[in-house]
Each structure stands twice: as C-alpha cells, then as structure tokens.
Amino acid sequence: MVAVRTVGVGKRYGGGETRIDALDDVSVDFGRGRFTAIMGPSGSGKSTLLHCLAGLDRPSAGQVWLGDVELTRLDEKALTHLRRDRIGFVFQAFNLVPTLSALENITLPLDLANRKPDREWLDKVITTIGLGDRLNHKPAELSGGQQQRVACARALVSRPDVVFADEPTGNLDSRSSADVLGFLHRSVREFGQTVVMVTHDPTAAAYADRVLFLADGRLESELPDPTAESVLDMMKQLDAHEAG
Amino acid sequence: MLKLGLRSVLAHRLRFVLCTVAVMLGIGFVSGAMIFTDTLSTALKKNFAGSTADITVTPVSALSDDTGTSSARPATLSSDLAHQIAAVPGVAGTDPQLLTTGPQILGSDGKPSDTYGLPTYGAGWPHDPRTAPFKLIDGKAPWGEGQLGLDQSTAQREGYELGDKVKVVTPAQAVTGTLTAITTPVLAGAAAGAPLVTFDPATGQRLLLGGPGWTSIGVAIQPGQDSAAVTKAIEAVAGKDATVRTAAQVSADGKNALDDTFGGFSTVLLMFAGLALFVGAFLIVNTFAMLVAQRSRELAMLRAIGASRGQVTGTVLAEGLVIGAIGSTLGLLLGGGVAAGLQFFYQRLDLAIPTAVLQISPETIITCYLLGIGITLAAAYPAARRAGKLPPVAAMRDDAMLPERSILVRVIIGAFMLLMAATVYAIAVNLKGLPAAVLLGLGAAITLLGVVMTSPLISRYAVRGLMSPFGRKAPVTLGRRNAERNPRRTSATASALMISLALVSGLVVIASSAKASVDKGITDAIGTSDLVVTRDGGNPFSGQVRDRIAEVPGITSVHRVRQMAGKVGDTSVRVAGVDEGTLDGPITAQVEAGTVSGLQPGQAIVPRNLARTLDLSVGKAFQLITTTGTHRLTVAGVIAPNRQLNAIALSLPGYTAIGGAASDSTLYVEVADGTSIATVLPTVVAKLQDYPAVQVRDQQAYAKGERGPINAILGVVGMLLALAILIAVLGIVNTLALGVVERTREIGLLRAIGMDRPQLRRMLQVESIAIALLGALLGLVIGVLFGASIQQVMADDGLAVLDIPVLQLVIAVLVAAAVGVLAAVWPSRRAARLDVLRAIATE
C-alpha cells in the first residue's frame, strides 16, 4: 500500500541564467505504515520535497498523490482542509501556539475542523507522550523536548494519512531527540502511522525503516533498514562521488 | 542616530503609516484652526485700514454685551452733543450716525430674508459718506418713509432691483419702501456681512429708535492736530455719558467683536484637534512599543557591538522625530486644505466675509511642528527607554524579551486615581450649579486617566466576559486569547476608543436630558396658554401684534412678556416685564416665597437659582444695571426655576420705568373653552400677515422649535463621534496589523496545520471586536456616569430631567462592534496573503 507518491516532481525557481532546479524529476513512493527519512546536504532539495509532499508548496512539474487524491490539482482551500484532516506536521521549532495550553494545542486541528476528538485515541496519544500533569501548561512553561512531543501528539491526533516531520530534533539535545524519535517510531510500530521525516542527523535517520538520499534536487540513492553507521557510510560515499 | 532612525522608518514604512496619519490628523485640525483664524484677522485688518472717523463718540451703555434680542431702547446721544463737539478746538467736523439692530427685511415672497443667524442692521443715511460704515454703489440716498436702501448681498439674494417695493419690519412698525440705494460695507465692523437696511436720518430715528437721537458721533479732526489732545477735549465736553475712542481703538474693538463671532469655529476645530492628538498619542505609544519588541534582537545587537544605552534610546527617538516631522508636514498641508474649505464654505453662504489669501504664519508652522514632533517624541519615549535597557546578551538569545515592568505599580496608581475621582464626584454632586459641573469635568478626566492606568488589569478579566457570546470555536478562542495575551497593548488600543466614547456618550446624555428638560420645562411652565407667540431668534416685536391677536374671536386673553439684558453686580441677567396675571395661569410659576401678584414698580420676582447666585431673598433690595442706568429693586417673591421666566421679573410699568422698550418678546395666548385651537390658529396667523417673522405656535410646535439648538449641538457631537471612530479604527487596524507582522510564524503554523482563510479572518475579527467592545463599554459607562452627574448638579439650571437615550447608546455599542469587524478587514487580508512557507521560515 502506498500512502504518498510523486511522479516526476520538479521545482524550479527563477529563469534564464539564474534558473535553479530545487527538485528535478523526483518520482518516489512512501509506503503506508512505514517510517521514511529523507537526507541530503543543504540545498539538496529535501525540505522542498517535503513541502511539496505536504501540500505546503506547489511543484512546477509532475504530480503528488496522497492516496487517491492528486494534491497538485487541488485549490488553496481544498489543500488547507486536506492538511487539516489528513496530514500531520512537526516542524523544527515554533510548533505550538503560545496562547493555547498543551492540550488545546494537541486538539487544535480537530477544533479547527469542528470535530470532536475520539476520546480513547486522544487518551492513548497523550499517555504515549508522557506529559503527565503538564497538559494544561502553556508552551512557554514546557521544555524544548516536551514542546516537540506535544507537537507530535498534535500531528497524530486527527489520525492523519501521513505525518511529515521537518528536522523535528534539530533544536534538541540528544536525550530529548531520542524521546521524540522514539515516539515517532512507536507511532509507526504500534498505531500503523505513516511518517516522513527530513533530517541531517544519521542517528535520527537510523530510527526510520528506509532512508532516501537527495543531492542537487535528484534522488541519488536509498537505504533500507538503516543503522547510524550505514547511513554515515552512504553519506561519505555520496560525498566522495560528488567530489569525484 | 538620526540616520539610523531614518533608515529604520524607511525600512518599516508600512508599520509607520498609521502613526503618521494619526499625527497628520491632529496637526491638520490645529493648523486648520490657526490658518483660518489668521486669514480672517488679516482680512479684517486689511478692511480696517480703510476709512473711519478719526474719533468716535458712543453713548455709555452699562451693558457692554447688549445683544440684539433685547427690547431695551438703545442708548443714544443727542444732536446737541454733536454741536458741542463740533465747537471743540481742533475738530474739523462731526457726523452723527445711526446704526442699530432689530429691523427685518422681507423677501419678495413675504417671508423674512434668511440671515444665516446674523442680526439685521438698520442705519440712518450718513451726513458724511467718508466716515460711514457703508457706501453707496448704485442709486441714490433714500428720502422719507417711502424710500430705503439695502446692502448688495441681501438685494442680490432676494432678487431686489432699484425701484422695487421692499417691505421691512422694524420694532416700531412695518413699512414698505421703494429701493433707491444699494450699499456695500466699507468697514469690517459688527455690521459687515450682515443685512443692512438704510433710511434717511429722520425716518431712521423714528422707525429704528422710536425717537430722536444718534447711536454714535463720528469726529473728523483738523489736519496736524494731535488726536490724543482732541480726544481729551471731547471727553471733557461729552462727560460721563459717552465713550470717546480713536480710530485705532475702534478697529481693535471691532476686530475683537468679529473674532468673537467666528472664534467659535476655531474653538470647535481646536476641540477636534485636541481629541485627535490625544487619541492619536495612544496609537503612537502602541506602535513604538510593538516595534521595539519586534526589533529587540536588532537593538540588543547594537548594544553588543558597543552602542551605549543612550544611543539605543536615541535611535528609537530619532524614529519618533522622523514620524513627527513627516506627520506635522502633512498635517500642515491638510490644515491649509481645511482652512481653504472653510473659507469657500463661507463664501458660498454669500456672507460677504472679508477674505484674504490663506495666511500660513511662521507661528502656525512652528506651533504645528513643535506640537507634532513633541507629542510623537513623548509617545515614543517609554518604548525608547525600554529599548535602552535591553541587555546586550539579548542579541544572542532566541527569545529576546524586553524587560516588562510589572503592571502592579501602574494599577495601584490607577486605583488611587479612581478613588480620587469618586471623591471629586461625591463632593461635586452635593454642590450645585456651574462650579459643580466644572468639578465634575475634572472628576471625569481623572476617571479616564485612572481607567487608562488600570485597564490592563480590567482587560484581563473583561475580554473573556465580553466575548463569551461569541462561542468557543477554535478561531474565537484564539482571537480572544490574542486580545488577552498583551493586556497593555489591548488596553492602550481600547483606551483611544474609550476616551472618544466617554466624551460622546457624556454629551449625548447631557443633550438628550436638555431636550427632555425643555419639553418638561415647557409643559410645566406654560400652564393655560394654548398658543405661544415669538419672533425668530428671540427678537422683540411690535406691541401691535398683541392688539391684533386680542381682536380674534375665541381668544380670551393675551399676556405679554418683555425681555432685555441687565446686570446685577458683575452677573449678567435677563430682565423681564410681565403683564399682571401672567404668572397666575398662562405661565405656571411655583411661588416659593413672597408673592407674585400685585407687583409695584420697584418690586421684582426672582427665580430660586438666580436668588441663590445673587444671594437674594424676599424683602432684600438690590441694584440692577440696565441701559438707562442703575435701578434699585426689592425682591417681592421667589419662584421655582422656570423655563419661560429665567429672569428677574417686574410688572410692565416697572419694566418701562427702568428703560424697557414697548416691544414684546413673547405672548401667551389663551383660547376660550369650547373653541378649538385649530380653528383659531389660521385666523390669528392671517391677522399677523404684516409680521411674517412672528411665529404663532401651539405648545407642541413651540417645544419642538425650542429643541432646535440642542439638535445643532448633537450634530457637532455626531461629527466628533465620526472623527473619534475614525482614529479609533486606525488604532485598532494598527494594533492588528503590527500583531500580524509580529505573529507571522504563528499564523504560518496555523495555516500549515489547517486553518483556512475564513477562520484566520474570524480570529482577527474576534480580537478586533474584543478591543472595540472593551473600549466602547468602558467609555459608555464613564460617559453616562458623567452626563448623569452633570444633570444632577445642573437640575436647577436647565437640566431638570435626566434622560439616558438607551437606544442610541446601544446603537453606539453595536457600531463599536461593527468598527471592530471593519478594522480587521485590512489586517486579515494581509494575514491571509502571507505565504505559509515563508511565514514558518521567518526568524
């Protein structure tokens, strides 16, 4: 089963001499219930790919499919509602609305959709992030790691088709990173969630089932069942290839 | 630092736009008022530079403020005095003149010519055209009762040409004359621009004065004579009954009189300016607070690379300087436009107001810049000071925060002020009259300041309650929390609207209480009278009117009331003469002490409020000054304050004895039982065809007419409201727009996780409505409280009834909510257009 699929996706900025191809003819499938990491050096187009997959950005060429919906055909309003109902997000920083409590942040996508939360599911998600009695605290009163776990819970609460995480551990220490990544890993294993994560950290990538490597907007290589070592090896290999 | 400030303003143009607009509006009104006043006085000076008598002799009137609505005989000088002055050494010649108010010119349709509120003047044709206040431009001087002259403006407006028959009603009688002269004013005196009818001197004396005499004597001195010496010599001849003034003194006095007339417009403009600047200051305070907060990292960086505290503060103040300078410049331009518009408006009214090129004096420019820049700097200072206190390490931190002072000190000061205001109110309500009203004004000002100080605390609790009817959906909750998250900002924005609405609702309550009081005063005071007869502008009219009405079958009685101005000590009072029996029925007077019937000459009735002011009681004697001198009167009775008789009342013979003229101010008509008013009224009106200015109205129509001036005040209040709302909208737009800039990332996040544009709009609307409602309700409470208290203390002085126009006030709150919706339009469009990707990437 494929959750998200791209067909010949390209993203081009500018024109003529200053033309930049951020993405060039990327075709890739993301399996349902799988944890995929996207890696690559700065400017490789990994964030652009994530934004195109998540309906935050529009590719200049090709198609993006979420299940049987072609994102590239949807208008602004439909995309917004699709993000709300079928996609979850975890950003690198500034994930939470400062005026809302942790719990209110978690249920925000449902509130925006005017939907009642599924009580059982909500309890399960909340228990998993292990915030305990801090649920009614404002984000400013939570640590960076706690904030990211709240963000993860929010991403899961609407049982989205896929969760996109953009460098979710970029601002965290190693312990908090392990918490967050462990949580994403469990959501895939235990709840059958689909997760796509952009990262530059081999250790983070090792939590995934599969790693995609991007360079210069092209899909260079991929690695199934990665470990931190194998990811690091692959990165060195690609660097050498690049240099040579 | 100035360079940095300028760069910063240029870089954040958009964020400063509304600040600049606020300064511009305030300064626009200030400069408009100043330019208009300067232009007017330049024009007046120009006209005064023309011819006038070297020396002018006028009769001493004990009343300097004798107005046209008095039926007192004008004080006059005799022809003998003119001859005596002519014999004074150094005098080349004398020119006795006659100029007075009171006549009325009728249009060709028989209706009174519209004078736009100016009095109509009547004059005798001058013996010496050189010293006359007007000159002939067409035709020839009128002669005898069958001929008269008109000023050019009136003739043109009414379509009269030389040879036409023109009807004029004078206090003495109505006359019809052939138009033989068209005149134009040569001096800008009290008569400039006003309608003027001229007769030959003898006819003028008879029709306008009711007897011989002159209202002034113009004196020409021989060449080479010292005018001061001649003035002294004339003073010796004229004695204490006349004032002798040189040409320079006359023009100064005349200019003052005209300044008084048109000064009202400057006052209104300055009132608008004050409101605009005051409310605008809040907007500026907010903008700078937000801009400094947004740029705290940048400013801390300046500190880190070696800028001193003073330099960082200076950078922010330099921005204030730039904004103030730009706003003041634009304001000056706007003011020029306002003044030009006023001048155009006056010319359209054809008032023959002297005009000149718009005068933009250095004083105006300096005042406007000082005021504009000063207020902007003062408003920017708190933010600038806090910017200076930023620690340099803030540059390294992600979440650079400005040191926020606790609001506790502020709230305590505010609470203290509220307590003080409550004390002032308590004291004032127990006092009565005007001093208490002034005290209440002070109390209201302190209340406003106190609420401004405590409002961060108030807003914290009030916003939730106010917004509860809007439900708990996600956008509503978010919007409400945004309004709550920075209480200082929310309350400062709301304060602008609060002050405006407090002012307006206070005035509305006072005005509608005044209306209700007029109605009640009339119902209470006009007892058995079925018809009330008056003339336009409260002017007196011929005694024949009474006789004609009395002839109508079905009329049982006509009582007359005459009025003139007088003085007791330094207090200006109205003096009335009433027919015997007037106070027993036609006017209902509640006698509180003494008696009101069978008054002898020398006896007077005094209303309680006047008795209190003048410290009078039954049996006490006092000195009343009228045009004919000082008269000793004894109080015979004290009555409750009475709308129809707010004057020292005498019997008719007593009134005549102290210089009252035989023309009436008001007639009270009783219709026989069983005769319907509706059938009598047309007959009465028909009888008065010769007196078209005289109005005969039943009680209802009379009350409606009396309410007219209050409606005019309400009109001005409405305009104030419009301006206040405009600036308040600017303030809310400003706060929201800056908030959108500040929360770019948050909005990006919300959009990313699925908030659609209508929801985003809703969120900003809710914040906006919360601010607007908070300001409106606080303002409304303060305003109504103030208005009601004013009514309390002025209960004896014309505000007997409290009337709180609930519907109007509810509408004001709804308008405030609508204003909230409106103010959110532009910021939410900007927010909706934010590119989600760029927003979440924004540092």
Short mmCIF file of C-alpha atoms in Angstrom, two decimals, chain B residues 20 23-24 27-28 31 321-336 365 368-369 372-373:
data_model
loop_
_atom_site.label_atom_id
_atom_site.label_comp_id
_atom_site.label_asym_id
_atom_site.label_seq_id
_atom_site.Cartn_x
_atom_site.Cartn_y
_atom_site.Cartn_z
CA THR B 20 1.95 59.30 10.64
CA VAL B 23 -0.14 62.84 13.77
CA MET B 24 -1.33 64.30 10.48
CA ILE B 27 -1.94 68.63 13.40
CA GLY B 28 -4.31 69.13 10.47
CA SER B 31 -3.15 74.19 11.75
CA LEU B 321 11.38 62.57 15.31
CA VAL B 322 11.11 61.48 11.68
CA ILE B 323 7.48 60.37 12.10
CA GLY B 324 6.59 63.57 13.94
CA ALA B 325 8.21 65.73 11.26
CA ILE B 326 6.53 63.91 8.38
CA GLY B 327 3.17 63.84 10.16
CA SER B 328 3.37 67.55 11.02
CA THR B 329 4.27 68.47 7.44
CA LEU B 330 1.34 66.52 6.06
CA GLY B 331 -0.85 67.95 8.83
CA LEU B 332 0.08 71.49 7.82
CA LEU B 333 -0.93 70.74 4.25
CA LEU B 334 -4.18 69.19 5.45
CA GLY B 335 -4.79 72.23 7.66
CA GLY B 336 -4.35 74.53 4.67
CA ILE B 365 4.33 76.38 11.30
CA CYS B 368 2.50 72.64 14.49
CA TYR B 369 5.98 71.20 14.27
CA GLY B 372 3.51 67.24 16.28
CA ILE B 373 7.10 66.29 17.00
#
